[in-house]
XYZ file of C-alpha atoms in Angstrom:
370
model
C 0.000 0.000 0.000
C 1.149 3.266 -0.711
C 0.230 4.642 2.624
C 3.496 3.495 3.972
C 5.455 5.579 1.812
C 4.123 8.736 2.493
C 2.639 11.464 4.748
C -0.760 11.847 5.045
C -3.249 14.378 7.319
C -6.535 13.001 8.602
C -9.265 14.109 11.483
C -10.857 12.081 14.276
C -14.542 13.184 13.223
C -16.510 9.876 11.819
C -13.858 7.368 13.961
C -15.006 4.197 14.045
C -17.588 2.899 16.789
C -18.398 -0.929 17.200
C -20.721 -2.715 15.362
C -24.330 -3.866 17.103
C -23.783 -7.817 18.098
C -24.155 -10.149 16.309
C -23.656 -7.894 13.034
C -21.253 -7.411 10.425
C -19.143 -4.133 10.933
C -19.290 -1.767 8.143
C -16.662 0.823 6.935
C -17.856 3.441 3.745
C -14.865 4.899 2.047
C -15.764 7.610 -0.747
C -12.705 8.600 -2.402
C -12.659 12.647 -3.586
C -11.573 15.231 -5.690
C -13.055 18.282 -5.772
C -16.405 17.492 -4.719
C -17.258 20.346 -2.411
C -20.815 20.449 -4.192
C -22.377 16.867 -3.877
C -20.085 15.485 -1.049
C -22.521 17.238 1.782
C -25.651 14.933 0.196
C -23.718 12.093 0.009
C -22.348 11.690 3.525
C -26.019 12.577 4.931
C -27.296 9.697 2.720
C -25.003 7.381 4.421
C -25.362 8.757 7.733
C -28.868 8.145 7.608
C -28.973 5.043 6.668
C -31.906 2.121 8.281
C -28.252 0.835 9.080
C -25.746 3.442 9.202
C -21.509 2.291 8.933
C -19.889 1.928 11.793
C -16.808 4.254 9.867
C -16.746 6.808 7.428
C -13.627 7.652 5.692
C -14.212 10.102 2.656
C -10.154 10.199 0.905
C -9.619 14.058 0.249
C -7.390 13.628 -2.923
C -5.844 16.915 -2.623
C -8.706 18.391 -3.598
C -8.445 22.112 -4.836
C -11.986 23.348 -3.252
C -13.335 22.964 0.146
C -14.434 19.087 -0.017
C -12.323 17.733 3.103
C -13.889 20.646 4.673
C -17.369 20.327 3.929
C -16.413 16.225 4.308
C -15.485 16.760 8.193
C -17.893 19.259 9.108
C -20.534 16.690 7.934
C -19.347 14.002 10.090
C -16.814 12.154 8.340
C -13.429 10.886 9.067
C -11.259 12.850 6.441
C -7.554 11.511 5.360
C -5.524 13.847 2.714
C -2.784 12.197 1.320
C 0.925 14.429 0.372
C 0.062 14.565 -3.112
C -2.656 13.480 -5.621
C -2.550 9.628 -6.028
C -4.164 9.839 -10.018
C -6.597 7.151 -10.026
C -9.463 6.354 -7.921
C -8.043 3.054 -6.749
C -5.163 4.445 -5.241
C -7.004 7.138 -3.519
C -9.396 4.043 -2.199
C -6.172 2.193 -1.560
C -5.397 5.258 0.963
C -8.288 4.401 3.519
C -8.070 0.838 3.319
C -5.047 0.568 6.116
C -7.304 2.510 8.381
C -10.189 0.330 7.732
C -11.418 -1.866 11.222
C -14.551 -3.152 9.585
C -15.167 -6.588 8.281
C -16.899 -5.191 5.215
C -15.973 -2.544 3.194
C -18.490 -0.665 0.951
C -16.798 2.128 -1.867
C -19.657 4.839 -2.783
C -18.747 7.646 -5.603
C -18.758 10.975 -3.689
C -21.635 12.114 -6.275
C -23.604 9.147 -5.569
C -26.518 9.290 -2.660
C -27.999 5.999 -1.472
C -32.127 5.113 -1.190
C -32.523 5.477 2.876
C -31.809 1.537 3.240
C -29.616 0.767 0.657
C -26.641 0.072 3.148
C -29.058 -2.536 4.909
C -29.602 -4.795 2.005
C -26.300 -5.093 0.233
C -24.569 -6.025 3.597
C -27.373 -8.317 4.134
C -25.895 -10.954 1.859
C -22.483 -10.973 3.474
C -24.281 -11.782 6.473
C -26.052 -15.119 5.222
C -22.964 -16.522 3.112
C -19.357 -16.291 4.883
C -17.793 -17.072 1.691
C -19.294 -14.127 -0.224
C -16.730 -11.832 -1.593
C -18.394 -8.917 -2.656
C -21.662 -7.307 -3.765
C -23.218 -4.434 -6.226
C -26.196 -2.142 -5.644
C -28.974 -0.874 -8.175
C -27.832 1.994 -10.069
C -30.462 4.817 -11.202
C -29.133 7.685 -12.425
C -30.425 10.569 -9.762
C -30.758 13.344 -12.323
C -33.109 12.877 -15.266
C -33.139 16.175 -17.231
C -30.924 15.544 -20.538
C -30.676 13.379 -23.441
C -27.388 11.578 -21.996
C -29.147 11.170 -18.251
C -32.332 9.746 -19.593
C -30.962 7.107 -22.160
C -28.547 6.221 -19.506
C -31.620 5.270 -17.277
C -33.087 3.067 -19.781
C -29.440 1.779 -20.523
C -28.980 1.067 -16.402
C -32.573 -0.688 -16.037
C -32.172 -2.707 -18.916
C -29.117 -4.237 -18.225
C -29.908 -4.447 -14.562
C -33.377 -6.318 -14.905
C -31.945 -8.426 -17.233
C -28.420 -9.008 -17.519
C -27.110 -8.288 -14.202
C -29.638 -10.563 -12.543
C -29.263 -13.467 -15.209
C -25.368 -13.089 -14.352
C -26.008 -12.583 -10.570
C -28.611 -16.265 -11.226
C -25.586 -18.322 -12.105
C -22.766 -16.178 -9.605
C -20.760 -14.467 -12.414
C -21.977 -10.636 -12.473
C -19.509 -9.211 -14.843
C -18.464 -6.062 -12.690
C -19.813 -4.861 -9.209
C -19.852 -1.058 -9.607
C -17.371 0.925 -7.776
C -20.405 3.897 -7.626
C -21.826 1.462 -4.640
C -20.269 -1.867 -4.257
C -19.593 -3.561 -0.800
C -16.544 -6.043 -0.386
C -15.387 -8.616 2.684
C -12.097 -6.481 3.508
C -9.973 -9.262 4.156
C -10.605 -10.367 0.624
C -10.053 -6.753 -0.534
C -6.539 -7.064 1.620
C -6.028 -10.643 0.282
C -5.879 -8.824 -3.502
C -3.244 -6.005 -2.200
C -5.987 -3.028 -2.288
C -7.411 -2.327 -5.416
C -5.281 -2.143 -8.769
C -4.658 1.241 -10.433
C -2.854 -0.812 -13.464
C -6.118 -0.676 -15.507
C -8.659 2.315 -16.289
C -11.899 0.571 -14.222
C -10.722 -0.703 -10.493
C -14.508 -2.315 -10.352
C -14.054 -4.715 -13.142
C -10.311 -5.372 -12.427
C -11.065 -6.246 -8.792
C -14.716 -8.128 -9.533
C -12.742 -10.336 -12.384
C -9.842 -10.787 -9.969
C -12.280 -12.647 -7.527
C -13.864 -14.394 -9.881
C -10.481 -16.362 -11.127
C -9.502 -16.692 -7.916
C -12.792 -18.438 -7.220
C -14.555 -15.634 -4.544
C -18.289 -15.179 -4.952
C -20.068 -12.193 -5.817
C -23.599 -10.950 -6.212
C -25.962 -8.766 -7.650
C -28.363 -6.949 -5.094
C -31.144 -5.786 -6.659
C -33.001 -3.781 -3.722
C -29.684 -2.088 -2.636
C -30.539 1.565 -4.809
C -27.922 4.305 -5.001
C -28.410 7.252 -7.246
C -25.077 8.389 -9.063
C -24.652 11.775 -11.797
C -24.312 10.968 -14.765
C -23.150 12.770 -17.534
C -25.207 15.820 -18.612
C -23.283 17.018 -21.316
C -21.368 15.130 -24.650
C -17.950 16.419 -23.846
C -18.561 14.248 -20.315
C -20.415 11.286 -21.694
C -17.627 10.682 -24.482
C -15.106 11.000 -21.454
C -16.700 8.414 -19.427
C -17.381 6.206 -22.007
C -14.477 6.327 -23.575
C -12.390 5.240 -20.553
C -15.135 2.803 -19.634
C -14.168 0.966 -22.708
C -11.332 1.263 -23.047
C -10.866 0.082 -19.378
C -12.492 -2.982 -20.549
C -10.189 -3.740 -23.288
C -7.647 -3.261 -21.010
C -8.805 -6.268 -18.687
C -9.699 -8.340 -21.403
C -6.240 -8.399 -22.509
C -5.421 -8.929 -18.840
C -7.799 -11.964 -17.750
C -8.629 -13.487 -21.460
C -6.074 -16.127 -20.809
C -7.776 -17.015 -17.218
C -11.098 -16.767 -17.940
C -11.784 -20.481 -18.448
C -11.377 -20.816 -14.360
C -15.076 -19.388 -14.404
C -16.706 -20.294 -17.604
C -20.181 -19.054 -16.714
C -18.308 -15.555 -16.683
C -16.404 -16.385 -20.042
C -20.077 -16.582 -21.354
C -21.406 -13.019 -20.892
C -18.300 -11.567 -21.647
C -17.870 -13.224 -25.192
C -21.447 -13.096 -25.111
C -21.174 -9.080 -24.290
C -17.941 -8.317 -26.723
C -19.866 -10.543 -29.947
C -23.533 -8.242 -29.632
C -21.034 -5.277 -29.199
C -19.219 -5.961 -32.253
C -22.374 -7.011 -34.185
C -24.618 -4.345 -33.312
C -22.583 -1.675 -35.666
C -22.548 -4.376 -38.772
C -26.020 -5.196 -37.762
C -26.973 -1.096 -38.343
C -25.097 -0.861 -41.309
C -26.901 -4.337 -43.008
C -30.327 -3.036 -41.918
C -29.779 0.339 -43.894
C -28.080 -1.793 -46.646
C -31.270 -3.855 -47.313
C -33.499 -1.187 -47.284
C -32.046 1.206 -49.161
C -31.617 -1.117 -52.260
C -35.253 -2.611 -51.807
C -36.542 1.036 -52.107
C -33.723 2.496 -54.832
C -33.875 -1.571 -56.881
C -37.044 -2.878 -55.826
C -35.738 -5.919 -54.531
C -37.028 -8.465 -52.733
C -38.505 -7.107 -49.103
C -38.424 -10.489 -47.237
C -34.958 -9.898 -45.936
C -36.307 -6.506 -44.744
C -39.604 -8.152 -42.895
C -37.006 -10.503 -40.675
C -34.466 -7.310 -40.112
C -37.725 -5.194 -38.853
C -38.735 -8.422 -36.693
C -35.450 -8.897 -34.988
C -35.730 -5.164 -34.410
C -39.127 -5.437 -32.951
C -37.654 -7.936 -30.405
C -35.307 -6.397 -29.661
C -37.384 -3.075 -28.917
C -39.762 -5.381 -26.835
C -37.242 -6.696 -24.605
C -35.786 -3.376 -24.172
C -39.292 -2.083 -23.468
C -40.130 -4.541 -20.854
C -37.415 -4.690 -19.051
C -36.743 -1.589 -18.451
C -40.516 -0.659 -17.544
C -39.837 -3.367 -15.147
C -36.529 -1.426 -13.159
C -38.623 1.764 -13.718
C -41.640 0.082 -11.483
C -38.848 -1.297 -9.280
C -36.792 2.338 -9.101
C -40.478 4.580 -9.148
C -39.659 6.494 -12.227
C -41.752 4.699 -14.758
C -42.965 7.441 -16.383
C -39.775 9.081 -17.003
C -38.863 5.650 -18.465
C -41.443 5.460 -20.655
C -40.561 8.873 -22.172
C -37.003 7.843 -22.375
C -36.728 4.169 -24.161
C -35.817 5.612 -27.452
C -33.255 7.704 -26.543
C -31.614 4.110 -25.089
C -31.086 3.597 -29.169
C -30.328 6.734 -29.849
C -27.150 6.016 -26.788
C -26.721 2.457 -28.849
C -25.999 3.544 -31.333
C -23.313 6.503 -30.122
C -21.794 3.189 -27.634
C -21.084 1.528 -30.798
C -19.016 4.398 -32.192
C -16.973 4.375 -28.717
C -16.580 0.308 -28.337
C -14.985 0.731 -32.517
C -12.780 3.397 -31.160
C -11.219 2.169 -27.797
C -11.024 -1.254 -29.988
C -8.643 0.542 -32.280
C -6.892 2.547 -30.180
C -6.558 -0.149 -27.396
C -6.127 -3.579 -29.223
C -4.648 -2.784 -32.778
C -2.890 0.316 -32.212
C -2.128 -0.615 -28.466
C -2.360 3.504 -27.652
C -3.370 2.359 -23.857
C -5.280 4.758 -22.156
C -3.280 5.805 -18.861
C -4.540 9.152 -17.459
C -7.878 8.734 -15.148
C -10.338 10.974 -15.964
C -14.075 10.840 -14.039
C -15.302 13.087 -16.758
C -16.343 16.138 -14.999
């Protein structure tokens, strides 16, 4: 851990208390920088939780604005590090030393948690020893723009339907560093988490998975993170997500037979990512020489069937999370922007492909995006 090899400042405010018997003891870490304007919401979120952490440690990443301030004043233990450790793994890697807790649970310090959030994603840890770690329910908390809305649709959809069908079989494909909860001697076990890749979350879930830990999906365990409002900060975020993912699937491809279930809905996930683009471009193929040649239009009748089912699943399962997250109507407003986000996603996965795999320009600078 880095923490040995340098000076860092910290407060007693938010110092750790014992856990009620008979219960897991919880530690929240929220790693920082510059987030004087959302940190004050998230820390009350946590405080008031049906089952509030027995520590708070928010990381202070030599922040340029007045969030260890705000941070302390709102209860929580704050630890500044000598200088700016450039990822959000290393700044998470700062607390962990300081952690007493048996679990550990990482929240983004824009990211505010439904009143018993904290409650149900320990809950699992709880009835299963051997569980490793855990995600929550993401739903992004504003819902204004084009970006925020298809990214609601994008979240329930894959939630309702992927996540739990990975979660079914015990191989979700990445527990979310926004709200995630981990066993900390597991998280000591792996040495922290590991700043070699663009997305600590995936590294870290994947690095449990070949090392044969557990993990879960909880679905009632509802945190609300910002999401990008703007282009310039979706194409940011995006761009490093994927990117981030190529990254690890250079890393792990060779391993990933130790959990094949897992091997499935990533190959599964890169093939539909891949296809999707060809699919597009075959789709306006046919139909622009049926209309311009007058060819035949049964090819076009199956494309506009697939496309129906495809709509329909979307549809469904994403009125389903929008029952489940009380936003339906938004949701219903919002499903074809999710295509309109598809489409854009498809534009970034061809990118961080090219730059990643066959140019090997490896993305190295974190960047949240705003």
């Amino acid at each position: 851990m880095a923490l040995t090899a340098e000076r860092i400042t910290r407060s007693r405010a938010g110092a750790a208390h014992p856990a009620p018997r008979g219960r897991l003891s919880v530690a929240v870490i929220i790693p920082a920088y510059n987030e004087e304007a959302s940190i004050a919401d998230t820390i009350r979120s946590v405080l008031t939780q049906t089952r509030p952490p027995e520590q708070l440690i928010v990381v202070d990443d030599c922040s340029t604005d007045r969030t260890g301030e705000v941070a302390r004043a709102h209860g929580a233990q704050v630890v500044r590090p000598a200088r700016n450790q450039g990822t959000k793994a290393q700044a998470q890697n700062v607390a962990l030393p300081l952690v007493g807790a048996e679990i550990t649970v990482t929240i983004d310090a824009d990211t505010t948690l439904a009143p018993d959030a904290l409650e149900k994603l320990i809950a699992p840890f709880e009835r299963d020893p051997d569980l490793a770690l855990a995600s929550g329910y993401l739903v992004p908390r504003h819902l204004d723009t084009v970006w925020e809305r298809g990214r609601l649709v994008e979240y329930l959809y894959g939630l309702e339907l992927y996540k739990t069908a990975q979660a079914a079989v015990g191989a979700p494909i990445v527990c979310s560093g926004a709200f995630s909860a981990f066993r900390t001697s597991v998280l000591r076990e792996h040495g922290g988490f590991d700043a070699g890749t663009m997305a600590e979350d995936l590294n870290f879930t994947w690095k449990v998975h070949m090392s044969g830990g557990k993990a879960t999906f909880v679905e009632g365990a509802i945190c609300y993170p910002v999401d990008p409002r703007t282009w310039p900060i979706y194409f940011k975020q995006v761009d490093r997500w994927v990117r981030a993912f190529f990254q690890n699937l250079m890393l792990f491809s060779h391993r990933l037979h130790r959990k094949p279930m897992l091997a499935v809905f990533i190959w599964l996930g890169v093939f539909e990512a891949f296809l999707f683009p060809a699919a597009l471009v075959a789709t306006a193929y046919t139909v622009l020489t049926a209309t311009l040649f007058e060819r035949d239009v049964a090819w076009i009748s199956w494309l506009a069937g697939l496309t129906l089912v495809d709509a329909a699943l979307v549809t469904a399962f994403a009125i389903r999370g929008g029952i489940r997250a009380r936003c339906l109507p938004v949701v219903l407003r919002s499903v074809h922007l999710y295509f309109l986000l598809r489409m854009v996603n498809a534009g970034l996965w061809w990118r961080g492909f090219i730059l990643e795999v066959l140019l090997g320009r490896r993305l190295t600078v974190w960047s949240k995006g705003h």
